[in-house]
Short mmCIF file of C-alpha atoms in Angstrom, two decimals:
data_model
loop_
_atom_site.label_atom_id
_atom_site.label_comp_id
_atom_site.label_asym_id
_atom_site.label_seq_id
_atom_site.Cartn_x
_atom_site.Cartn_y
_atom_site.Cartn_z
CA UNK Z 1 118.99 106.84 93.05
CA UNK Z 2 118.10 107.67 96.66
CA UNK Z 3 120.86 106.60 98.87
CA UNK Z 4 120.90 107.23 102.92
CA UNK Z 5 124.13 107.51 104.57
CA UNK Z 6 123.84 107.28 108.78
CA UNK Z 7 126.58 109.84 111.10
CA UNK Z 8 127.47 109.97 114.82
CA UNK Z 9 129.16 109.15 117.48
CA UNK Z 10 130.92 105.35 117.59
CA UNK Z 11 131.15 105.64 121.26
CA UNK Z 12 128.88 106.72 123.85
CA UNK Z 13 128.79 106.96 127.58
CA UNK Z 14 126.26 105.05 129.61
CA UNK Z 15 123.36 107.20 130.74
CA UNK Z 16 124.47 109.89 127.92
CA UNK Z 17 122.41 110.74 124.99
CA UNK Z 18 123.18 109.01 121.77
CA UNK Z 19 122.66 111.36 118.69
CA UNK Z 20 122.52 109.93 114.98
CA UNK Z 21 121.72 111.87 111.84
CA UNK Z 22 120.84 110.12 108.27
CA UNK Z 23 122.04 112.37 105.16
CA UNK Z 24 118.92 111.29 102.41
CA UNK Z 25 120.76 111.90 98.93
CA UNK Z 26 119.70 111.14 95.40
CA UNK Z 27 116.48 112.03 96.18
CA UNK Z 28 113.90 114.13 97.93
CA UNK Z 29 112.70 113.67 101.93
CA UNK Z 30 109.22 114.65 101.26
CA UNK Z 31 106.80 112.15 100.88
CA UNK Z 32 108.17 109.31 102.59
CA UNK Z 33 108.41 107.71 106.13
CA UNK Z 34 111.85 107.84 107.79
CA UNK Z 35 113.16 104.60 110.12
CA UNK Z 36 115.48 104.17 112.36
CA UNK Z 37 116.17 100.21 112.83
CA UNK Z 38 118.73 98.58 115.32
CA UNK Z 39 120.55 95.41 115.28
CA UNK Z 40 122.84 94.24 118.13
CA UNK Z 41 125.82 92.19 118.07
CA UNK Z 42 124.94 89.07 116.94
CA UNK Z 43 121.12 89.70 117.19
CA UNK Z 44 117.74 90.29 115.44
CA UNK Z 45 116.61 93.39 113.86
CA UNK Z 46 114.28 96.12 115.83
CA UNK Z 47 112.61 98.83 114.72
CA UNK Z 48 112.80 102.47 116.79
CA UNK Z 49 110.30 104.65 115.20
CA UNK Z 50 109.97 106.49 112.75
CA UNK Z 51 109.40 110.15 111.23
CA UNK Z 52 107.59 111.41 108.37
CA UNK Z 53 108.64 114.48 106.53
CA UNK Z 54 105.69 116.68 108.09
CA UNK Z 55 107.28 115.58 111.53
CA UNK Z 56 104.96 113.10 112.44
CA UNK Z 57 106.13 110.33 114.46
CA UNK Z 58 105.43 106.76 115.59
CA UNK Z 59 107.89 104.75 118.38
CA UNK Z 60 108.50 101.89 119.14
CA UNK Z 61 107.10 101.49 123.02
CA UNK Z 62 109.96 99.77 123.93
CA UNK Z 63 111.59 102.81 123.72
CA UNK Z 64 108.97 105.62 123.20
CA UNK Z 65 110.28 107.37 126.76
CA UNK Z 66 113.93 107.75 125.95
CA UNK Z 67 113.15 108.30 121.87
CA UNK Z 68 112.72 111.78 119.55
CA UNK Z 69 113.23 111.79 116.41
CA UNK Z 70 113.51 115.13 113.86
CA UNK Z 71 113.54 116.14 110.82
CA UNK Z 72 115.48 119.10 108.23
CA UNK Z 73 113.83 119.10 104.93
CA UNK Z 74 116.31 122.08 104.37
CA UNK Z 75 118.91 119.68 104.63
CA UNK Z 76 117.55 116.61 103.70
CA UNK Z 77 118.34 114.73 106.89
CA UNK Z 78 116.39 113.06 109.75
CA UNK Z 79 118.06 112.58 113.37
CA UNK Z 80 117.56 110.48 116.30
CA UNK Z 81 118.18 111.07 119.65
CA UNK Z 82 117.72 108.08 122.43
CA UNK Z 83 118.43 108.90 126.41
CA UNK Z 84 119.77 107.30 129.03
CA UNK Z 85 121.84 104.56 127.35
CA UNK Z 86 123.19 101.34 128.62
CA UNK Z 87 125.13 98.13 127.70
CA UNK Z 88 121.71 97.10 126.18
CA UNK Z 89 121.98 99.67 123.44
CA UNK Z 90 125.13 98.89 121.78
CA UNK Z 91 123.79 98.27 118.35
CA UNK Z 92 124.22 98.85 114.55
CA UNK Z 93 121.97 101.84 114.03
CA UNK Z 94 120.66 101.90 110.58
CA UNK Z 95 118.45 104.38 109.33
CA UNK Z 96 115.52 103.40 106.31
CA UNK Z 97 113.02 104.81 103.87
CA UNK Z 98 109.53 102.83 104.02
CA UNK Z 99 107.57 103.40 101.52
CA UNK Z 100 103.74 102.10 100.31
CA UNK Z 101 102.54 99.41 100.39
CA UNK Z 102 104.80 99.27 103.62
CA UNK Z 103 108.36 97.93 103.59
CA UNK Z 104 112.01 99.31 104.08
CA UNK Z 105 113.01 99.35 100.60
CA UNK Z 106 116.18 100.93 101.02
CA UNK Z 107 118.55 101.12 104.04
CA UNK Z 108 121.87 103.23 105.10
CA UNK Z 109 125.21 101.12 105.49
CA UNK Z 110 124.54 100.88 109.10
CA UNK Z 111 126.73 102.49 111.67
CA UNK Z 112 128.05 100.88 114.77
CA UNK Z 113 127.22 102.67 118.37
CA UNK Z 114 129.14 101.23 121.37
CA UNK Z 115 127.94 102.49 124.81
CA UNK Z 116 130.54 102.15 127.49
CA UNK Z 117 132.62 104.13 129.85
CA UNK W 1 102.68 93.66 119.83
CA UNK W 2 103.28 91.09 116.99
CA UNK W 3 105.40 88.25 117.69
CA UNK W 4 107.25 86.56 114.27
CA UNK W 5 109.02 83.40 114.74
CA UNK W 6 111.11 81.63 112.11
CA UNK W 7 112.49 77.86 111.38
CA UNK W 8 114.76 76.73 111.05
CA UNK W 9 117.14 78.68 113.01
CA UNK W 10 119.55 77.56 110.53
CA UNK W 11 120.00 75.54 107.59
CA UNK W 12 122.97 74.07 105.06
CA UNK W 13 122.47 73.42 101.48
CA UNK W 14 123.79 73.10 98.37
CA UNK W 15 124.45 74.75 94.77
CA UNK W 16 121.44 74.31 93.14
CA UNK W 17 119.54 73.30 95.66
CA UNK W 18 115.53 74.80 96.67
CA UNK W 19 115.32 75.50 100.24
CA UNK W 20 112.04 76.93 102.25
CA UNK W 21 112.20 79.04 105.18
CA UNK W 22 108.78 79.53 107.23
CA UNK W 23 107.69 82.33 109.12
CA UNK W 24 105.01 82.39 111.87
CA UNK W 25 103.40 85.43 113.26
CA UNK W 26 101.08 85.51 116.74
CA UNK W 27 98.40 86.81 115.04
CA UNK W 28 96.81 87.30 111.67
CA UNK W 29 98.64 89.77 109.59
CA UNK W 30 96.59 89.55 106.23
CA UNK W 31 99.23 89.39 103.74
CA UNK W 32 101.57 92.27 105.23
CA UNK W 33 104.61 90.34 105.31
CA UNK W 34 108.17 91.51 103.86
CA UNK W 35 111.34 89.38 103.68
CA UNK W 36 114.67 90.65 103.68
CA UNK W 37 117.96 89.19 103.02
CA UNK W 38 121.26 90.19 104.98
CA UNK W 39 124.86 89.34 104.62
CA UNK W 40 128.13 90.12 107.30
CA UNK W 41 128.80 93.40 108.07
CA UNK W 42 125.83 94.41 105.55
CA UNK W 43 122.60 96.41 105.58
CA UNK W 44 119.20 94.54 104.64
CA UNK W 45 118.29 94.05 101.18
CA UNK W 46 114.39 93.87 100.96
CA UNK W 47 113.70 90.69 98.50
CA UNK W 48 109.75 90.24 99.35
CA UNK W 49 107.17 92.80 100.12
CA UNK W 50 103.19 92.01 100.64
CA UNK W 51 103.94 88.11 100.97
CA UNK W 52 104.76 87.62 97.46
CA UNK W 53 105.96 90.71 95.55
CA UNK W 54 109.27 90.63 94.17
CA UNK W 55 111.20 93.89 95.08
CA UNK W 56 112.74 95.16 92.01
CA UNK W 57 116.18 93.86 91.19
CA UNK W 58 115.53 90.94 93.53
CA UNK W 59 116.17 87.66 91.55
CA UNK W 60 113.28 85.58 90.57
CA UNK W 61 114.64 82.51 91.98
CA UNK W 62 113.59 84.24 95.32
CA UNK W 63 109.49 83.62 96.20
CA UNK W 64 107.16 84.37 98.55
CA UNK W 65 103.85 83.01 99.65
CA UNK W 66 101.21 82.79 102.58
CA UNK W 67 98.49 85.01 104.51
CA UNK W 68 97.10 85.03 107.72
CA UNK W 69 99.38 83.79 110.42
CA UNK W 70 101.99 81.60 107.68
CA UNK W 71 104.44 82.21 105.39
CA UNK W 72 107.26 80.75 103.50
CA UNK W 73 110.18 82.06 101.69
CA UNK W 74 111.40 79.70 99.31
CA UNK W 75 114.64 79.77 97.02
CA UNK W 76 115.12 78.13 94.35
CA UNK W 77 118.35 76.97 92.43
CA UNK W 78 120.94 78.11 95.46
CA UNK W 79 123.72 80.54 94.53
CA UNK W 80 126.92 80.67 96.65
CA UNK W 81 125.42 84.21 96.74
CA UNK W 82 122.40 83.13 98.72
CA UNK W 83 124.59 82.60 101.96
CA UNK W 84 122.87 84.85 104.40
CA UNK W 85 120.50 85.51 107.02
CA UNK W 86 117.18 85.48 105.73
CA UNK W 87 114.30 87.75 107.93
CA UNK W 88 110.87 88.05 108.08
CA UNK W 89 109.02 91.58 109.35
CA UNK W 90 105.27 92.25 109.79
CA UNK W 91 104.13 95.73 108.45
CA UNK W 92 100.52 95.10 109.55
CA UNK W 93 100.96 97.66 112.50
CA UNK W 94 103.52 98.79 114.45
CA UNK W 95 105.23 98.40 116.55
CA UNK W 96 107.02 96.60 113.39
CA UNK W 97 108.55 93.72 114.33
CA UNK W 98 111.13 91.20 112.88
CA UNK W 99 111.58 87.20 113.07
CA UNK W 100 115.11 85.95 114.45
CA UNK W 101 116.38 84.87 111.39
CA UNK W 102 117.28 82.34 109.43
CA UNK W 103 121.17 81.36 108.50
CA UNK W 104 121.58 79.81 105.24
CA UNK W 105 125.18 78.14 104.34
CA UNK W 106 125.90 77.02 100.83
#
């Protein structure tokens, strides 16, 4: 059973790059699109981009100047890295598989990124 | 991009009870509609994909239905279990976008 399992930094200084990875286990990384989805306190759900296992990617253009994403099929993981964070990005970072037809049918635990001095 | 909007914001019911939960996007999105459920402190849990599939190991108390522009989420038979936020997300094209939610208390 394919289970995804987010790591970083809690704590991140404003105008710093925030760096998350997402460990894919259970299963392969190949043939799949790989999310990244954020959720701030108290708030709605938006979706950062995401990466396929070829590389290809697709942002979000809300974010698309400050966002890369990558991935290691040798390690079955994905990474995201967004620049120049503020306040505004304090979020829950959770990281998701989409598959066909398209939905995120399975999600990380989530992990909590605070940005502040 | 693809504006979703929900209603209620909010809603109270009880065991047993059916609620419906609509979902509104700002422009026609065929039938590429997904509805997930999420508790505290918790990751989504996809219950709905294409408008009215049921995910696998989603209970069938759970429905979907709608196409175009409107969509409802209905639940039948409420389970203490059921308290949650309930979201809509449009997979017609990206950027993929989410409603606000919906809180139901049991």
């Amino acid at each position: 059973q394919v289970q995804l399992q987010e790591s970083g930094p809690g704590l991140v200084k404003p105008s710093e790059t925030l760096s998350l990875t997402c460990t894919v286990t259970g299963g392969s990384i190949s043939s799949q699109y790989w999310n990244w989805i954020r959720q701030a306190p108290a708030k709605g759900l938006e979706w950062i981009g995401y990466i396929s296992e070829s590389g290809s990617t697709n942002y979000n253009p809300s974010l698309k100047s400050r966002v890369t994403m990558s991935v290691d099929t040798s390690k079955n993981q994905f990474s995201l890295k967004l620049t120049s964070v503020t306040a505004a990005d304090t979020a829950v970072y959770y990281c998701a598989r989409r598959v066909t037809p398209d939905r995120f049918d399975i999600w990380g635990q989530g992990t909590m990124v605070s940005v502040s001095s | 991009d693809i504006q979703m909007t929900q209603s209620p914001s909010s809603v109270s019911a009880s065991v047993g009870d059916s609620i419906t939960i609509t979902c509104r996007a700002s422009q026609t999105i065929s039938r590429y509609l997904n509805w997930y459920q999420q508790k505290p402190g918790k990751a989504p849990k996809l219950l709905i994909y294409t408008s009215s599939s049921l995910q696998s190991g989603a209970p069938s108390r759970f429905s979907g239905s709608g196409s175009g522009t409107d969509f409802t989420l209905t639940i039948s038979s409420l389970q203490p279990e059921d308290s949650a936020s309930y979201y809509c997300q449009q997979s017609y094209n990206t950027p993929f976008t989410f409603g606000p939610g919906t809180k139901v208390n049991i």
